[in-house]
PDB file of C-alpha atoms in Angstrom:
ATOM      1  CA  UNK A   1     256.784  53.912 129.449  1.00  0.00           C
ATOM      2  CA  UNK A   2     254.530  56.341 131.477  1.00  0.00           C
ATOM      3  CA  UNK A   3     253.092  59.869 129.922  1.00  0.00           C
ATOM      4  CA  UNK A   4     255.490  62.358 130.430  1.00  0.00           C
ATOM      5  CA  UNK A   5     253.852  65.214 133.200  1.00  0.00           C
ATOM      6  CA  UNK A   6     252.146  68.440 132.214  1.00  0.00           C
ATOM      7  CA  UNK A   7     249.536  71.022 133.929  1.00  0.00           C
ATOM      8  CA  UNK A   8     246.739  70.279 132.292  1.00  0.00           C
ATOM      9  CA  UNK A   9     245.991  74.241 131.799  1.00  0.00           C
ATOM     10  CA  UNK A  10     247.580  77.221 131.743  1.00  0.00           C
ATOM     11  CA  UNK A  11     246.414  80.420 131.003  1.00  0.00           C
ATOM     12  CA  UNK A  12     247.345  84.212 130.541  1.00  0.00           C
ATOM     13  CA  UNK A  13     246.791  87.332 129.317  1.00  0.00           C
ATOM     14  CA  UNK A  14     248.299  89.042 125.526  1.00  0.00           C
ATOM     15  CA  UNK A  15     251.209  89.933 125.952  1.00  0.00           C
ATOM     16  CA  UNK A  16     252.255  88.168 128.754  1.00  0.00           C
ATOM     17  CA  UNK A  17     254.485  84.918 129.102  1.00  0.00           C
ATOM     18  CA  UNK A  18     253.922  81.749 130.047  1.00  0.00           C
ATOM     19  CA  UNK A  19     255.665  78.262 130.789  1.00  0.00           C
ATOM     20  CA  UNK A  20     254.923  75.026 129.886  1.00  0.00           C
ATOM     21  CA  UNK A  21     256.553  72.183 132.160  1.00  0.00           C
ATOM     22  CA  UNK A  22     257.070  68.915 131.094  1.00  0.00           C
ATOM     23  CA  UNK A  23     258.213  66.400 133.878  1.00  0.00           C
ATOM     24  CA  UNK A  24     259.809  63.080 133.005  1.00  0.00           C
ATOM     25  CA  UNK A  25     262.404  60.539 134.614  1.00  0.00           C
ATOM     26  CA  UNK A  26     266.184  60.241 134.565  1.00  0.00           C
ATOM     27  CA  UNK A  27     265.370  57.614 131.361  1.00  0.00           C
ATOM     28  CA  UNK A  28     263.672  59.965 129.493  1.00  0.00           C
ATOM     29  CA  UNK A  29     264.013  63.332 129.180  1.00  0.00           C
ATOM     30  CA  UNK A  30     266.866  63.668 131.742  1.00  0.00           C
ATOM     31  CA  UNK A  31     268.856  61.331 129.459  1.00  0.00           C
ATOM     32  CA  UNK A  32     268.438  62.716 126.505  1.00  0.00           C
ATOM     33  CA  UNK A  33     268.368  66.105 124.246  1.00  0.00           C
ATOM     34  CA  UNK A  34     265.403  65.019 122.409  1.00  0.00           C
ATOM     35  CA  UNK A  35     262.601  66.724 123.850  1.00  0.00           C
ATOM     36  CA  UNK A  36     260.138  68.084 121.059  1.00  0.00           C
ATOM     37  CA  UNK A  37     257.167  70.574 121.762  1.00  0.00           C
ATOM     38  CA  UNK A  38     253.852  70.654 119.084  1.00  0.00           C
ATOM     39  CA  UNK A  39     250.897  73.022 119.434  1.00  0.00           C
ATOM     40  CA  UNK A  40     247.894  71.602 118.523  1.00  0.00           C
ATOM     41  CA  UNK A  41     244.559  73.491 117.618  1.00  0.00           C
ATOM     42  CA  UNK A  42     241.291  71.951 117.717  1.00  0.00           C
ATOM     43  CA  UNK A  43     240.622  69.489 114.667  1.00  0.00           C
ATOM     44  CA  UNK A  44     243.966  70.394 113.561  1.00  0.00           C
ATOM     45  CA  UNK A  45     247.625  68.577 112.831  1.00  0.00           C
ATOM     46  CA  UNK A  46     250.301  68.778 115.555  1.00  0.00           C
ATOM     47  CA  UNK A  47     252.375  71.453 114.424  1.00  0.00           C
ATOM     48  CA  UNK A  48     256.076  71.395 115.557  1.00  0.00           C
ATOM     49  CA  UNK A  49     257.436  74.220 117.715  1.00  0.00           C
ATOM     50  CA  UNK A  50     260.225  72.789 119.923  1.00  0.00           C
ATOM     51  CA  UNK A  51     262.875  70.266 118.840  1.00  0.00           C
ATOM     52  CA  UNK A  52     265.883  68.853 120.301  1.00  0.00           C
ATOM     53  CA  UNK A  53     265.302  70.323 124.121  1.00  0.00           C
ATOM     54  CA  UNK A  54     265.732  73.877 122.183  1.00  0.00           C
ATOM     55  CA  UNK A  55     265.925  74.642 118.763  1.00  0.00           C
ATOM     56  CA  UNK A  56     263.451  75.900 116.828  1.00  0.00           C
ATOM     57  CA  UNK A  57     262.394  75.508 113.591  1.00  0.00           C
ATOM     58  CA  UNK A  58     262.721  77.891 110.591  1.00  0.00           C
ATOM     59  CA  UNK A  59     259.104  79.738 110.544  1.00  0.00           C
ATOM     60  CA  UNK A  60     258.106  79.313 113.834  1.00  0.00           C
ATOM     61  CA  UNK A  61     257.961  82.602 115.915  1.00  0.00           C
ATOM     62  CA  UNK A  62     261.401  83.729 118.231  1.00  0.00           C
ATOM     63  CA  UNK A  63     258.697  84.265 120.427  1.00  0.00           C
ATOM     64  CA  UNK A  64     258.606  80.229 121.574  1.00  0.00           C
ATOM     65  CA  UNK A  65     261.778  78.870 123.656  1.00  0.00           C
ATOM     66  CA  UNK A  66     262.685  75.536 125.084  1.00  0.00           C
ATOM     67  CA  UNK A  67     264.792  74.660 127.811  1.00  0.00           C
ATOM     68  CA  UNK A  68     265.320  72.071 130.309  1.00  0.00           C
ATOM     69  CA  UNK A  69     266.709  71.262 133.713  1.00  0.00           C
ATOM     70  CA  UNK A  70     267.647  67.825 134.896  1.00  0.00           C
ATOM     71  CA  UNK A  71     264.306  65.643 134.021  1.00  0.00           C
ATOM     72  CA  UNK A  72     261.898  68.786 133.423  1.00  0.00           C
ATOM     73  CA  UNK A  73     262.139  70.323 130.111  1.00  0.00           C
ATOM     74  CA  UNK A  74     260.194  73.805 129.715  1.00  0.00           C
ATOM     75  CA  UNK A  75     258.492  75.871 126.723  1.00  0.00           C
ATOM     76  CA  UNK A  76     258.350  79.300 127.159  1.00  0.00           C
ATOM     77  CA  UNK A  77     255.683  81.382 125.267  1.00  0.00           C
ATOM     78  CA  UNK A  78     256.502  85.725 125.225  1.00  0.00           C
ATOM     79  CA  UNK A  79     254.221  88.291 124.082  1.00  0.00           C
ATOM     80  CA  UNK A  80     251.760  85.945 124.574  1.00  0.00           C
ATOM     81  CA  UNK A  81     248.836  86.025 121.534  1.00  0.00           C
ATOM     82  CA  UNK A  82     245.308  84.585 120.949  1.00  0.00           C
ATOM     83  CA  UNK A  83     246.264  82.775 118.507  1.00  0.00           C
ATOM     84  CA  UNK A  84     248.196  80.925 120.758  1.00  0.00           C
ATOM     85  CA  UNK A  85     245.606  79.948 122.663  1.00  0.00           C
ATOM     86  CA  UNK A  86     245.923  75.711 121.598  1.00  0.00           C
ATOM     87  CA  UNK A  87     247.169  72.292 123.279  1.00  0.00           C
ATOM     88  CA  UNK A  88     250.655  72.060 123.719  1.00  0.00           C
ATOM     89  CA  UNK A  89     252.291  68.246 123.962  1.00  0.00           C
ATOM     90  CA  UNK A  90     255.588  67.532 124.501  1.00  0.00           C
ATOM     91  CA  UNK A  91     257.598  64.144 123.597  1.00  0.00           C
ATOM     92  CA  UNK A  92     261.058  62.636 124.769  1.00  0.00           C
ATOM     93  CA  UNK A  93     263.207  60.066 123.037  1.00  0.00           C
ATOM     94  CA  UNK A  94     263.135  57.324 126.190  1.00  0.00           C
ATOM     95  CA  UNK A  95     265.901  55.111 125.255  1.00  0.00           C
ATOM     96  CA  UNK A  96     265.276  51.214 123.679  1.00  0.00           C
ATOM     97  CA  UNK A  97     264.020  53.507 120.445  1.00  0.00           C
ATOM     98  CA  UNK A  98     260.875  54.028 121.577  1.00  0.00           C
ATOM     99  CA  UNK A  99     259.079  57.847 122.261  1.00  0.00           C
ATOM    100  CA  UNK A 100     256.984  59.126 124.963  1.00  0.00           C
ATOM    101  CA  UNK A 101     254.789  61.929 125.062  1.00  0.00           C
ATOM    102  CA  UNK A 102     253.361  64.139 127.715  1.00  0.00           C
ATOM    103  CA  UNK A 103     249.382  64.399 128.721  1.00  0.00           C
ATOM    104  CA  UNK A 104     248.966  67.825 127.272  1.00  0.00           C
ATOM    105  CA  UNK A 105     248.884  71.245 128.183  1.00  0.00           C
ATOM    106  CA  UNK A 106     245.571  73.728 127.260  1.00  0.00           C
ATOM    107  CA  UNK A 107     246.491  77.267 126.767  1.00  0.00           C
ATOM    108  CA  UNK A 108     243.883  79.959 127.340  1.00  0.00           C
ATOM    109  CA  UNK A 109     244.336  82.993 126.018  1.00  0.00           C
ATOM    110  CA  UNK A 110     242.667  85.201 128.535  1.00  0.00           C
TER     111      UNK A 110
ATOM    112  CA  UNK B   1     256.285  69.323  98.358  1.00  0.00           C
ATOM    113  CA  UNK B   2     256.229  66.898 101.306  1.00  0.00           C
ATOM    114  CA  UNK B   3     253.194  64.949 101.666  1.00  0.00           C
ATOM    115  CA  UNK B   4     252.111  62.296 103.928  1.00  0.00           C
ATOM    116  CA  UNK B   5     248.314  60.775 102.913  1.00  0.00           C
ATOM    117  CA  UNK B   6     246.261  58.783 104.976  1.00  0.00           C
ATOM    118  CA  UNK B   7     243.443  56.212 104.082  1.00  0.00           C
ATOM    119  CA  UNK B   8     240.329  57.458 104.860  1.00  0.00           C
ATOM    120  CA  UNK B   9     238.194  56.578 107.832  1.00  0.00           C
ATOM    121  CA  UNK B  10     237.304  53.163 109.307  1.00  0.00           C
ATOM    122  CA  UNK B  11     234.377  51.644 111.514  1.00  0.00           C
ATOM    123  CA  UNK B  12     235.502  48.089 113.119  1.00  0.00           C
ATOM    124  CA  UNK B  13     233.615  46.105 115.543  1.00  0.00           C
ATOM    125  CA  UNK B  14     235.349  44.900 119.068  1.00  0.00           C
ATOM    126  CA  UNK B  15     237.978  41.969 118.299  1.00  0.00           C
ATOM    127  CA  UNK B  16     238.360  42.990 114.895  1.00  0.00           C
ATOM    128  CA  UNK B  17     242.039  44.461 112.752  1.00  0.00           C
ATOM    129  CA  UNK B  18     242.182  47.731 111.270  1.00  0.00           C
ATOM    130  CA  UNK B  19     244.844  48.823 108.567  1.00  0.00           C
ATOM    131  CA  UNK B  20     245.497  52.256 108.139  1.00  0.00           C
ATOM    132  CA  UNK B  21     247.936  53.762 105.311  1.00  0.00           C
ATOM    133  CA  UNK B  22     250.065  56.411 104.928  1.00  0.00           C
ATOM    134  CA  UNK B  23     251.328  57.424 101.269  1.00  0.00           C
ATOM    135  CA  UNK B  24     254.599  59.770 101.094  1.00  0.00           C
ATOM    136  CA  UNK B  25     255.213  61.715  98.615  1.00  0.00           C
ATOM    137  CA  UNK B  26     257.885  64.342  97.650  1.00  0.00           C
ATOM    138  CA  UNK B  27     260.949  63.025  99.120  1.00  0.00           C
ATOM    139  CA  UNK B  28     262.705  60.014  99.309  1.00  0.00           C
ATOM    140  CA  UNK B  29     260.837  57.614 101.400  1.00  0.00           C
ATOM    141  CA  UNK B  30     263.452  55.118 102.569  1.00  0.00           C
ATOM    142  CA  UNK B  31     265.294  57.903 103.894  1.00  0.00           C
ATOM    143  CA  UNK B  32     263.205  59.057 106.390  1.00  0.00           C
ATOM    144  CA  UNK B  33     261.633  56.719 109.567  1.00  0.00           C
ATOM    145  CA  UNK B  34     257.934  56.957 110.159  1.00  0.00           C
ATOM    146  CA  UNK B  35     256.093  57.446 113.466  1.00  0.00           C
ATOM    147  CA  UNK B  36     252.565  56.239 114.280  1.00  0.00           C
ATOM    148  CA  UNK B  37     251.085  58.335 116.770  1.00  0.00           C
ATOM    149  CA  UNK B  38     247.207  58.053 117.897  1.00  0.00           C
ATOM    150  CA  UNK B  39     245.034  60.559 119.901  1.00  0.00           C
ATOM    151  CA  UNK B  40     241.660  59.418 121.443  1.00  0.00           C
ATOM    152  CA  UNK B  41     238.961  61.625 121.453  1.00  0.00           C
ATOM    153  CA  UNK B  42     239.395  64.545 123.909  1.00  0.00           C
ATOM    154  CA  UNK B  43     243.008  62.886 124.854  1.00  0.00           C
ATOM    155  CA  UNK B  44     245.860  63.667 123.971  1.00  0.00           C
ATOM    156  CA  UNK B  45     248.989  62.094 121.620  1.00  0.00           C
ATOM    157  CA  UNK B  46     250.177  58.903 122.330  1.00  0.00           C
ATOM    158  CA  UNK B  47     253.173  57.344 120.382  1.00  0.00           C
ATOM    159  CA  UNK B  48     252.774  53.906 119.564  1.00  0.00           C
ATOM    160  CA  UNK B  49     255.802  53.135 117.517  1.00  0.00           C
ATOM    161  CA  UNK B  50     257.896  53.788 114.116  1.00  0.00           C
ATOM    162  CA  UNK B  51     259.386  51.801 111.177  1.00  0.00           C
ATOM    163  CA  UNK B  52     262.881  52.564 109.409  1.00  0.00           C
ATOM    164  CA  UNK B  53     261.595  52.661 106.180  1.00  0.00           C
ATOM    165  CA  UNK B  54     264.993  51.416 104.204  1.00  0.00           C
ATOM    166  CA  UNK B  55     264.899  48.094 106.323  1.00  0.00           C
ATOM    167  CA  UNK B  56     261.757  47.529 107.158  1.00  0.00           C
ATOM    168  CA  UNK B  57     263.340  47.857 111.286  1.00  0.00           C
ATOM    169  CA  UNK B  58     260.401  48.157 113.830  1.00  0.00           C
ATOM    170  CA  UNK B  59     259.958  49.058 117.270  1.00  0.00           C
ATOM    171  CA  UNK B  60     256.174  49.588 119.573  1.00  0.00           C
ATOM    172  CA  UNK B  61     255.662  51.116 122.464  1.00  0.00           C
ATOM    173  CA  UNK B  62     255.233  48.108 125.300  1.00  0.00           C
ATOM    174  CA  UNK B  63     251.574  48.934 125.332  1.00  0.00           C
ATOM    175  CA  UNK B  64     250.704  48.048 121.889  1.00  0.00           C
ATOM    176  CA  UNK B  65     253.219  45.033 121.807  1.00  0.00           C
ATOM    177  CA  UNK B  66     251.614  41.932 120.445  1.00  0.00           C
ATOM    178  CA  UNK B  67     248.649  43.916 118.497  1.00  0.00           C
ATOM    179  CA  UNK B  68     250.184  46.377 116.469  1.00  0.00           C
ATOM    180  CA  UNK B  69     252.520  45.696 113.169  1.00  0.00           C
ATOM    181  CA  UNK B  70     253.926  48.450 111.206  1.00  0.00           C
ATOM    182  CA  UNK B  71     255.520  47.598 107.705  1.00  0.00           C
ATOM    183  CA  UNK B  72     256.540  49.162 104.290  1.00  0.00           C
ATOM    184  CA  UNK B  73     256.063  49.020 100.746  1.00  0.00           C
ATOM    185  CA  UNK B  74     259.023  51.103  99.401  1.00  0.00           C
ATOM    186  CA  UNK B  75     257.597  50.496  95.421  1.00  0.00           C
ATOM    187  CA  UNK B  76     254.704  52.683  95.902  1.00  0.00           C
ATOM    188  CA  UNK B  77     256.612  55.022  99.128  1.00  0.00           C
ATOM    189  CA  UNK B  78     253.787  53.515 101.717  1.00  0.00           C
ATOM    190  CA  UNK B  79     253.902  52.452 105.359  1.00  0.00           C
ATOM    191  CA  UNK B  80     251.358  50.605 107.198  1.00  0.00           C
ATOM    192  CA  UNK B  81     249.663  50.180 110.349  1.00  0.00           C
ATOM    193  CA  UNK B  82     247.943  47.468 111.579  1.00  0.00           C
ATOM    194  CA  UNK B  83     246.198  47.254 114.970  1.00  0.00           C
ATOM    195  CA  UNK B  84     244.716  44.054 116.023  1.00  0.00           C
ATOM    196  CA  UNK B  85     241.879  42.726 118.722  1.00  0.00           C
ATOM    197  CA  UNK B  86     240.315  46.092 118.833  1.00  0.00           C
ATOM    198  CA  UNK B  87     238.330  47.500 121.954  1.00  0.00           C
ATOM    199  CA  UNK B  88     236.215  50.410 122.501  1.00  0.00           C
ATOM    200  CA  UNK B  89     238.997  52.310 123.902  1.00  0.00           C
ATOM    201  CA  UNK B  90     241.226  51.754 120.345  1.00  0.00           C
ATOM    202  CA  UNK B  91     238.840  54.581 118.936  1.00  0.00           C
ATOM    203  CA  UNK B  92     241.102  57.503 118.131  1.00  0.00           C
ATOM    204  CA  UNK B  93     242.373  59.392 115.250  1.00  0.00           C
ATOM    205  CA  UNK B  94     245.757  57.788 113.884  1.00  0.00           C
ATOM    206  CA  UNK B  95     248.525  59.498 112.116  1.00  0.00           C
ATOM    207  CA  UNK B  96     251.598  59.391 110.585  1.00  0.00           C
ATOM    208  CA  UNK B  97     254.851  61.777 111.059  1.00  0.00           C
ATOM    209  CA  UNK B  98     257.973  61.856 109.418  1.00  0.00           C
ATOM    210  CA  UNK B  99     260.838  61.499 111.534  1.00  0.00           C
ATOM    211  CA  UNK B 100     263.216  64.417 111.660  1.00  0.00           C
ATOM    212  CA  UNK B 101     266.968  65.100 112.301  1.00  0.00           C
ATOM    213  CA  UNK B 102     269.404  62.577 112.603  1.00  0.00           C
ATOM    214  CA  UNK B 103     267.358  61.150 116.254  1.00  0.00           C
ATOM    215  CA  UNK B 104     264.351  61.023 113.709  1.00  0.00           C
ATOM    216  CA  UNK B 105     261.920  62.737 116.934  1.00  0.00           C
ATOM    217  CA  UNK B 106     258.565  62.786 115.191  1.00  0.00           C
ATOM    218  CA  UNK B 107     258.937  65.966 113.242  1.00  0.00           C
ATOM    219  CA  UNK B 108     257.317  68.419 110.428  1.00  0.00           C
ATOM    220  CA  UNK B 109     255.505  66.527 108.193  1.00  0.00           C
ATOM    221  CA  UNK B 110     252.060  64.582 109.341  1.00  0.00           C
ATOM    222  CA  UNK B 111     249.521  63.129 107.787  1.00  0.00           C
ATOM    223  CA  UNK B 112     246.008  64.283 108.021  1.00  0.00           C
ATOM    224  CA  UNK B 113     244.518  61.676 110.294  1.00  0.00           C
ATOM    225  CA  UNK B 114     242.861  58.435 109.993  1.00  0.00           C
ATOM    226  CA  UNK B 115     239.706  58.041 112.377  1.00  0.00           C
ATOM    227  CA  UNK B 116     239.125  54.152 113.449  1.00  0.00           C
ATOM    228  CA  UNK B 117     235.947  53.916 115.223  1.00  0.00           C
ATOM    229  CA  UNK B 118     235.438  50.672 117.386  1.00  0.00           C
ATOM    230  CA  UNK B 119     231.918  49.962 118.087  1.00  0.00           C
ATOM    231  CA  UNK B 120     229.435  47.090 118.491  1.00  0.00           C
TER     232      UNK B 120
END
């Protein structure tokens, strides 16, 4: 059960976009629809962004997508804002009911 | 409203167990599967296993097998965590999250945080 891959940091400038990879294996996240994003600000609770490879939940801005090709799933921020500026983590289901997460991405907000 | 509260924080010494609760409230506990997740300082989240709260059903990640239990006390809507033969590198914030959807990924609802510090 490895970490699932992500650039450490990414960065950009209001309003542009930005994408978040998330690199796993044909067990994990190329198996399955179950890849979740959370942002995470400092000293904070993971907040959910991203579930099931794409759907997002009911308050969180149209302005964050999920996708995913083969074992890399992606999360797309638009109109990019400071207050977006935060760690972003993804997870996968990876089969034998157990979850994986990825290392964690920081986003500046330049 | 949904609420997940966790016991507060904890300072172990190396070799020793630490138990960390999580109380739901506002929904129907068994109904729901629980994650524990853990984040070391400056690191990032790292899931170390859940518990099906209507049958008590566990599973760990590989890493913590042998040294973590989770269980369940459905009269007063509580799961546990228990980590066992702590080291220095155990010291991380611990949480609970409701599971989600019918998958149960680790969803909306977390609980605040419980901070385990192992030191000598």
């Amino acid at each position: 059960q490895s970490a699932l891959t992500q650039p450490a940091s990414v960065s950009g400038s209001p309003g542009q976009s930005i994408t978040i990879s998330c690199t796993g294996t044909s067990s994990d996240v190329g198996s399955y629809d179950l890849v979740s994003w959370y942002q995470q600000h400092p000293g904070k609770v993971p907040k959910l962004m991203i579930y099931e490879d794409n759907k997002r939940p009911s308050g969180v801005s149209n302005r964050f997508s999920g996708s995913k090709s083969g074992n890399t799933a992606s999360l797309t921020i638009s109109g990019l804002q400071a207050e977006d500026e935060a760690d972003y983590y993804c997870c996968s289901y990876a089969g034998r009911s157990t979850w994986v997460f990825g290392g964690g991405t920081k986003l500046t907000v330049l | 409203q949904v609420q997940l509260v966790q016991s507060g924080a904890e300072v172990k010494k190396p070799g020793a167990s630490v138990k960390v609760t999580c109380k739901a409230s506002g929904y129907t506990f068994t109904g729901y599967y629980m994650h524990w997740v853990r984040q070391a300082p400056g690191q990032g989240l790292e899931w170390m296993g859940w518990i099906n709260p209507n049958s008590g059903g566990t599973n760990y990640a590989q890493k913590f097998q042998g040294r973590v239990t989770m269980t369940r006390d459905t009269s007063i809507s509580t799961a546990y965590m228990e980590l066992s033969r702590l080291r220095s590198d155990d010291t991380a914030v611990y949480s609970c999250a409701r599971g989600e959807g019918s998958s149960w990924y680790p969803g909306h609802y977390w609980g605040q945080g419980t901070l385990v510090t192992v030191s000598s």
